[in-house]
Amino acid sequence: MSKNISLKKKIPVGILGATGSVGQKFVELLQDHPWFEIRALAASERSSDKTYAEAVHWFMKKPIPPDVEQMRVSACEPDLPCRLVFSGLDSSVAGEIEQRFAENGYVVVSNSKNHRMKGDVPLLVPEINSEHLSIIESQKFGDGVIVTNPNCSVIGLVIALKPLIDRFGLDAVNVVTLQALSGAGYPGVSGLDSLDNVIPYIGGEEDKVETEPLKIFGSFDGEKINNMQIKISAQCNRVPVSDGHVECVSVKLKQKARRDEVITAWNNFAGVPQKLELPMAPLQPIRYYDEKDYPQPRLLRDVDKGMAVSIGRLRECPLFDYKFVILSHNTIRGAAGGAILNAELMLHRGYLS
Ligand code: NAP
């Protein structure tokens, strides 16, 4: 039971980009949510006015939930019967559409890159920087607000780094990502390109991995977020895995750390969502595995509702201090699940009343 929340009725929500890879995950995860209920599904003109079943190319493991199957898909216009909207919009249109919703009084919880780095927009990972949320009070949308989620590779990385920063300090990070196909949306990378292959390029991704963590770890002085200074070097690759991003990370710490201290810092890590027992929060945000060949996407991506970050293979690094491998689910922890957790925190902080 989550602390201090008792709702007479569930809060109606809409999903922008409901037919896409992230949108479908929202539909799946919001089924039976204790606080939120889907009332509107919106997508492009290609989909609007069709039933959801007609419009969507559904590729989740379970069938389309019966209560949304026959729902009409709307255009992305701010006349939806809800105040809270989750956005899984393509970034080519998300910036403008999300802004229009916020200007019309909607609370927009977004997965897209467009507003992430703006000074008055929180780039929220509730286990790390829940205090950044109050910067929305300085937004100029009237009753509307925009809150964003980090890039799907960034979320796993920053959760793994946070206990190291708190306990030992952090100077530099080298990260090589192996990113799942679902991260490119649907239909995404063509079968002919992805099969039997690794694509060593994901447009714009390396820049996001090198810059977004600096804002997420930034200190909030009540007016603005002051970025943390850490050197991050990223190389991003697309690999033929359906879901789950793997990242091979090397870190240079500020203080010496024993291996067992690092593992303990990870396994004991918990944040605000765990204290508040938010419905989408993983019980244990980071799990370290001793198995010599873990973490593997197929085996571990769904641990703790797909919201936990799995880590393994911690060993000394001849260049930096330590190296290790992390895994997180890109459309759950890295997108829809993370966004729902953000909205749960917002409800808890009184921003959805
Ligand atoms: P996707 O599968 O391509 O879905 C895009 C969605 O945007 C679809 O619902 C599409 O509707 C809608 N859309 C496209 N053009 C539109 C327009 N002109 N007007 C209104 N709606 C339009 O993409 P995705 O992978 O779900 O990603 C969605 C967003 O989340 C992107 O910004 C992405 O960068 C971000 N993100 C993705 C992941 C991931 O793992 N996939 C993780 C984190 C963040 P139609 O079906 O009608 O075309």
Coordinates of C-alpha atoms and ligand atoms in Angstrom, one line a residue:
M1 CA 0.0 0.0 0.0
S2 CA 1.5 3.4 -1.0
K3 CA 1.8 5.9 1.8
N4 CA -0.6 8.8 2.3
I5 CA -2.6 8.5 -0.9
S6 CA -6.3 7.7 -0.9
L7 CA -8.2 8.5 -4.0
K8 CA -12.0 8.5 -4.2
K9 CA -11.7 8.0 -8.0
K10 CA -8.9 7.2 -10.3
I11 CA -7.3 10.1 -12.2
P12 CA -8.2 10.0 -15.9
V13 CA -5.1 10.1 -18.2
G14 CA -4.4 10.3 -21.9
I15 CA -1.5 8.8 -23.9
L16 CA 0.0 10.9 -26.8
G17 CA 1.7 8.6 -29.3
A18 CA -0.4 5.7 -28.0
T19 CA 0.2 3.5 -31.0
G20 CA 4.1 3.5 -30.8
S21 CA 6.6 1.4 -29.0
V22 CA 6.5 3.5 -25.8
G23 CA 2.7 4.2 -26.2
Q24 CA 1.9 0.5 -26.2
K25 CA 4.0 0.0 -23.1
F26 CA 2.0 2.8 -21.4
V27 CA -1.2 1.0 -22.4
E28 CA 0.1 -2.2 -20.9
L29 CA 1.5 -0.7 -17.7
L30 CA -1.5 1.5 -17.0
Q31 CA -3.9 -1.5 -16.9
D32 CA -5.0 -1.9 -13.3
H33 CA -2.9 1.0 -12.1
P34 CA -4.3 1.9 -8.6
W35 CA -4.3 5.7 -9.3
F36 CA -4.5 6.3 -13.1
E37 CA -7.1 5.2 -15.7
I38 CA -6.7 5.5 -19.4
R39 CA -9.4 7.8 -20.9
A40 CA -7.8 9.0 -24.1
L41 CA -5.5 7.6 -26.7
A42 CA -4.0 10.0 -29.3
A43 CA -1.7 9.6 -32.3
S44 CA -1.1 11.0 -35.8
E45 CA -3.7 11.7 -38.4
R46 CA -2.9 8.2 -39.8
S47 CA -4.5 6.7 -36.7
S48 CA -7.1 9.1 -35.5
D49 CA -10.8 8.1 -35.7
K50 CA -9.8 4.5 -36.0
T51 CA -10.4 2.1 -33.0
Y52 CA -7.2 1.5 -31.1
A53 CA -7.2 -2.1 -32.3
E54 CA -7.4 -0.9 -36.0
A55 CA -4.8 1.8 -35.6
V56 CA -2.1 0.0 -33.6
H57 CA 0.4 -2.6 -34.7
W58 CA 0.3 -4.3 -31.3
F59 CA 3.5 -6.1 -30.4
M60 CA 3.3 -6.5 -26.6
K61 CA 3.4 -10.0 -25.2
K62 CA -0.2 -9.9 -23.8
P63 CA -3.2 -9.1 -26.0
I64 CA -4.6 -5.5 -26.2
P65 CA -6.5 -4.9 -23.0
P66 CA -10.2 -5.2 -23.8
D67 CA -11.2 -1.8 -22.3
V68 CA -9.0 0.1 -24.8
E69 CA -9.4 -2.1 -27.8
Q70 CA -12.5 -0.3 -29.1
M71 CA -11.5 3.1 -27.8
R72 CA -11.4 5.7 -30.7
V73 CA -7.9 7.2 -31.3
S74 CA -8.0 11.0 -31.1
A75 CA -5.8 13.5 -32.9
C76 CA -3.2 15.1 -30.7
E77 CA -5.3 18.2 -29.9
P78 CA -5.7 19.6 -26.4
D79 CA -9.3 18.6 -26.1
L80 CA -8.9 15.3 -24.4
P81 CA -11.0 14.3 -21.4
C82 CA -8.2 14.3 -18.9
R83 CA -5.6 16.7 -17.4
L84 CA -2.6 14.4 -17.2
V85 CA -1.1 13.1 -20.5
F86 CA 1.8 10.7 -20.9
S87 CA 3.7 11.4 -24.1
G88 CA 5.4 8.8 -26.3
L89 CA 5.4 11.1 -29.3
D90 CA 8.0 10.9 -32.1
S91 CA 10.5 13.7 -31.4
S92 CA 9.9 15.3 -34.8
V93 CA 6.5 16.5 -33.4
A94 CA 6.7 16.1 -29.6
G95 CA 8.2 19.5 -28.9
E96 CA 5.4 21.5 -30.4
I97 CA 2.5 19.2 -29.4
E98 CA 3.6 18.9 -25.8
Q99 CA 4.0 22.6 -25.5
R100 CA 0.5 23.2 -26.9
F101 CA -0.9 20.8 -24.3
A102 CA 0.9 22.5 -21.5
E103 CA -0.2 25.9 -22.7
N104 CA -3.8 24.6 -22.5
G105 CA -3.5 23.5 -18.9
Y106 CA -2.4 19.9 -19.3
V107 CA 0.2 18.2 -17.2
V108 CA 2.6 16.6 -19.7
V109 CA 4.9 13.7 -18.6
S110 CA 7.1 13.2 -21.6
N111 CA 9.6 10.7 -22.9
S112 CA 10.8 12.8 -25.8
K113 CA 14.1 14.7 -26.0
N114 CA 12.6 18.0 -27.0
H115 CA 12.1 19.8 -23.7
R116 CA 14.6 17.7 -21.6
M117 CA 17.4 20.2 -21.3
K118 CA 15.4 23.4 -20.8
G119 CA 16.2 25.2 -17.6
D120 CA 12.7 25.1 -16.1
V121 CA 12.0 21.5 -17.1
P122 CA 12.9 18.7 -14.7
L123 CA 14.7 15.7 -16.1
L124 CA 13.4 13.5 -13.5
V125 CA 14.6 10.1 -12.1
P126 CA 12.7 10.0 -8.8
E127 CA 15.3 7.9 -7.0
I128 CA 18.0 10.5 -7.8
N129 CA 16.6 14.1 -8.1
S130 CA 13.0 14.2 -6.8
E131 CA 13.8 17.7 -5.5
H132 CA 14.2 19.0 -9.1
L133 CA 10.4 18.5 -9.6
S134 CA 9.6 21.8 -7.8
I135 CA 11.3 23.7 -10.7
I136 CA 8.0 23.3 -12.6
E137 CA 6.6 26.1 -10.4
S138 CA 8.7 28.5 -12.5
Q139 CA 7.3 27.3 -15.8
K140 CA 5.3 29.8 -17.8
F141 CA 2.4 27.6 -19.0
G142 CA -0.3 28.8 -16.5
D143 CA -1.9 25.7 -15.1
G144 CA 0.0 23.3 -17.4
V145 CA 3.4 21.8 -16.9
I146 CA 6.0 19.7 -18.7
V147 CA 8.1 17.0 -16.9
T148 CA 10.5 14.8 -18.8
N149 CA 12.2 11.4 -18.5
P150 CA 15.8 10.9 -19.6
N151 CA 16.9 9.0 -22.6
C152 CA 16.5 5.2 -22.2
S153 CA 20.2 4.5 -22.0
V154 CA 20.8 7.4 -19.6
I155 CA 18.3 6.1 -17.0
G156 CA 20.1 2.8 -16.3
L157 CA 23.4 4.5 -16.3
V158 CA 22.5 7.3 -13.8
I159 CA 20.8 4.9 -11.4
A160 CA 24.0 2.7 -11.4
L161 CA 26.2 5.8 -10.9
K162 CA 24.2 7.5 -8.2
P163 CA 25.3 5.3 -5.2
L164 CA 29.0 5.6 -6.5
I165 CA 28.7 9.4 -6.5
D166 CA 27.1 9.5 -3.0
R167 CA 29.6 7.1 -1.5
F168 CA 32.9 7.6 -3.3
G169 CA 32.6 10.6 -5.7
L170 CA 32.9 10.3 -9.5
D171 CA 35.4 11.9 -11.9
A172 CA 34.9 10.2 -15.2
V173 CA 32.8 7.6 -17.0
N174 CA 33.4 5.6 -20.2
V175 CA 30.3 3.8 -21.5
V176 CA 29.7 1.6 -24.5
T177 CA 26.0 0.8 -25.0
L178 CA 24.4 -2.2 -26.7
Q179 CA 20.9 -1.0 -27.3
A180 CA 17.8 -3.0 -28.1
L181 CA 15.7 -2.7 -31.3
S182 CA 12.6 -1.5 -29.5
G183 CA 14.5 1.6 -28.6
A184 CA 14.2 2.7 -32.2
G185 CA 10.4 2.6 -32.1
Y186 CA 8.2 0.7 -34.5
P187 CA 8.9 -0.3 -37.2
G188 CA 12.4 1.1 -36.3
V189 CA 15.5 -0.5 -37.8
S190 CA 14.7 -2.8 -40.8
G191 CA 15.1 -6.5 -40.4
L192 CA 17.7 -6.7 -43.1
D193 CA 19.8 -4.1 -41.4
S194 CA 19.5 -5.5 -37.9
L195 CA 19.7 -9.3 -38.4
D196 CA 23.1 -10.8 -37.9
N197 CA 24.5 -7.3 -37.3
V198 CA 25.6 -4.5 -35.0
I199 CA 25.0 -1.0 -36.1
P200 CA 27.6 1.3 -34.4
Y201 CA 25.6 4.5 -34.8
I202 CA 22.4 5.8 -33.1
G203 CA 21.7 9.4 -34.2
G204 CA 22.1 11.9 -31.4
E205 CA 22.4 9.2 -28.7
E206 CA 26.0 9.8 -27.7
D207 CA 25.4 13.4 -27.0
K208 CA 22.4 12.6 -24.8
V209 CA 24.4 10.1 -22.8
E210 CA 27.2 12.5 -22.3
T211 CA 25.1 15.5 -21.3
E212 CA 21.8 14.4 -19.7
P213 CA 23.4 12.9 -16.6
L214 CA 25.1 16.2 -15.8
K215 CA 21.7 17.8 -15.4
I216 CA 20.1 14.9 -13.6
F217 CA 22.9 14.9 -11.0
G218 CA 22.8 18.7 -10.8
S219 CA 22.1 20.5 -7.6
F220 CA 18.9 22.5 -7.3
D221 CA 19.4 25.8 -5.5
G222 CA 15.7 26.7 -5.4
E223 CA 15.8 28.7 -8.7
K224 CA 17.9 26.7 -11.1
I225 CA 19.7 23.4 -11.6
N226 CA 23.5 23.6 -11.6
N227 CA 24.9 20.8 -13.6
M228 CA 27.4 18.4 -12.0
Q229 CA 30.8 18.3 -13.7
I230 CA 31.7 14.7 -14.7
K231 CA 33.6 13.7 -17.8
I232 CA 31.5 11.1 -19.8
S233 CA 32.5 9.4 -23.0
A234 CA 29.8 7.4 -24.8
Q235 CA 29.7 5.0 -27.8
C236 CA 26.3 3.8 -28.7
N237 CA 25.4 0.7 -30.7
R238 CA 22.2 -1.0 -31.9
V239 CA 22.1 -4.8 -31.4
P240 CA 19.6 -7.4 -32.4
V241 CA 17.9 -7.7 -29.0
S242 CA 14.2 -7.1 -28.7
D243 CA 14.1 -5.2 -25.3
G244 CA 16.7 -4.2 -22.7
H245 CA 19.8 -2.0 -23.1
V246 CA 23.2 -3.3 -21.9
E247 CA 26.0 -0.9 -21.1
C248 CA 29.6 -1.6 -20.5
V249 CA 30.9 1.0 -18.1
S250 CA 34.3 2.1 -16.7
V251 CA 34.4 4.6 -13.8
K252 CA 37.1 6.8 -12.3
L253 CA 36.2 7.4 -8.6
K254 CA 37.3 10.3 -6.4
Q255 CA 38.0 8.0 -3.5
K256 CA 39.4 4.5 -3.3
A257 CA 36.7 1.9 -2.9
R258 CA 36.9 -1.8 -2.2
R259 CA 34.9 -4.1 -4.5
D260 CA 32.6 -5.3 -1.7
E261 CA 31.9 -1.6 -0.7
V262 CA 30.8 -0.9 -4.3
I263 CA 28.5 -3.9 -4.4
T264 CA 27.0 -3.0 -1.0
A265 CA 26.4 0.6 -2.1
W266 CA 24.5 -0.7 -5.1
N267 CA 22.4 -3.3 -3.3
N268 CA 21.5 -0.9 -0.5
F269 CA 20.6 2.0 -2.7
A270 CA 17.0 3.2 -2.3
G271 CA 15.4 6.6 -2.9
V272 CA 12.2 8.6 -2.5
P273 CA 10.0 6.2 -4.5
Q274 CA 10.9 3.3 -2.3
K275 CA 10.3 5.4 0.9
L276 CA 6.9 6.5 -0.4
E277 CA 6.2 2.9 -1.8
L278 CA 5.0 4.4 -5.1
P279 CA 3.2 1.7 -7.1
M280 CA 5.6 1.7 -10.0
A281 CA 8.7 1.8 -7.9
P282 CA 11.0 -1.2 -7.9
L283 CA 11.5 -2.7 -4.4
Q284 CA 15.2 -2.7 -4.9
P285 CA 16.3 -0.3 -7.7
I286 CA 19.7 -1.9 -8.2
R287 CA 20.5 -5.6 -8.1
Y288 CA 24.1 -6.9 -8.3
Y289 CA 24.6 -10.4 -9.7
D290 CA 27.6 -12.6 -9.0
E291 CA 27.0 -14.9 -11.9
K292 CA 30.0 -14.6 -14.2
D293 CA 28.0 -14.0 -17.4
Y294 CA 25.2 -11.7 -16.0
P295 CA 23.4 -9.4 -16.7
Q296 CA 21.7 -10.8 -19.8
P297 CA 18.7 -9.0 -21.4
R298 CA 16.5 -12.0 -22.0
L299 CA 16.9 -13.3 -18.4
L300 CA 16.8 -10.1 -16.3
R301 CA 15.1 -7.2 -18.2
D302 CA 11.7 -7.9 -16.4
V303 CA 13.1 -8.0 -12.8
D304 CA 11.0 -6.0 -10.4
K305 CA 8.3 -5.0 -13.0
G306 CA 11.1 -4.1 -15.5
M307 CA 12.0 -1.2 -13.2
A308 CA 15.2 -2.6 -11.6
V309 CA 18.7 -2.0 -13.0
S310 CA 20.8 -5.2 -13.0
I311 CA 24.5 -5.0 -12.7
G312 CA 27.2 -7.6 -12.9
R313 CA 30.9 -8.3 -13.8
L314 CA 32.4 -5.7 -11.4
R315 CA 36.2 -5.9 -11.8
E316 CA 39.2 -3.6 -11.6
C317 CA 39.9 -1.5 -14.7
P318 CA 43.5 -1.0 -15.8
L319 CA 42.6 2.5 -17.2
F320 CA 40.1 3.7 -14.6
D321 CA 39.2 2.2 -11.2
Y322 CA 36.4 -0.2 -11.9
K323 CA 34.4 -1.6 -14.9
F324 CA 31.1 -3.4 -14.9
V325 CA 28.0 -4.2 -17.0
I326 CA 24.5 -2.8 -16.5
L327 CA 21.1 -3.7 -18.0
S328 CA 17.8 -1.9 -17.9
H329 CA 14.5 -2.3 -19.7
N330 CA 14.4 0.5 -22.3
T331 CA 10.6 0.9 -22.7
I332 CA 9.8 0.3 -19.0
R333 CA 12.5 1.8 -16.7
G334 CA 13.8 3.8 -19.7
A335 CA 10.4 5.2 -20.8
A336 CA 6.8 4.4 -19.9
G337 CA 7.5 2.9 -16.4
G338 CA 9.8 5.7 -15.6
A339 CA 7.2 8.3 -16.7
I340 CA 4.5 6.7 -14.7
L341 CA 6.8 6.8 -11.6
N342 CA 7.3 10.5 -12.3
A343 CA 3.5 11.0 -12.4
E344 CA 3.1 9.1 -9.1
L345 CA 5.7 11.3 -7.5
M346 CA 3.8 14.4 -8.8
L347 CA 0.6 13.1 -7.4
H348 CA 2.3 12.6 -4.1
R349 CA 3.7 16.1 -4.1
G350 CA 0.2 17.6 -4.8
Y351 CA 0.9 18.6 -8.5
L352 CA -2.0 16.6 -9.9
S353 CA -4.9 17.9 -7.8
Ligands
NAP1 P1 7.4 5.1 -32.3 O1 7.2 3.7 -32.1 O2 7.9 5.5 -33.6 O3 6.0 5.9 -32.0 C1 5.8 7.2 -32.3 C2 4.4 7.7 -32.0 O4 4.3 9.1 -32.4 C3 3.3 6.9 -32.7 O5 2.2 6.8 -31.8 C4 2.9 7.8 -33.8 O6 1.5 7.7 -34.2 C5 3.1 9.2 -33.2 N1 3.3 10.2 -34.2 C6 4.1 10.3 -35.2 N2 4.0 11.4 -36.0 C7 2.9 12.1 -35.4 C8 2.3 13.3 -35.7 N3 2.6 14.0 -36.8 N4 1.3 13.7 -34.9 C9 0.9 13.0 -33.8 N5 1.5 11.8 -33.5 C10 2.5 11.3 -34.2 O7 8.4 5.8 -31.3 P2 8.8 5.3 -29.8 O8 9.9 4.4 -29.8 O9 7.5 4.8 -29.1 O10 9.3 6.6 -29.1 C11 8.4 7.7 -28.8 C12 9.2 8.7 -28.1 O11 9.8 8.2 -26.9 C13 10.4 9.2 -29.0 O12 10.6 10.6 -28.8 C14 11.6 8.5 -28.4 O13 12.8 9.1 -28.6 C15 11.3 8.4 -26.9 N6 11.8 7.2 -26.2 C16 11.7 6.0 -26.8 C17 12.2 4.9 -26.0 C18 12.2 3.5 -26.5 O14 12.8 2.6 -25.9 N7 11.5 3.2 -27.6 C19 12.8 5.1 -24.8 C20 12.8 6.4 -24.3 C21 12.3 7.4 -25.0 P3 1.1 6.9 -35.5 O15 1.2 5.4 -35.2 O16 -0.3 7.3 -35.8 O17 2.0 7.2 -36.6

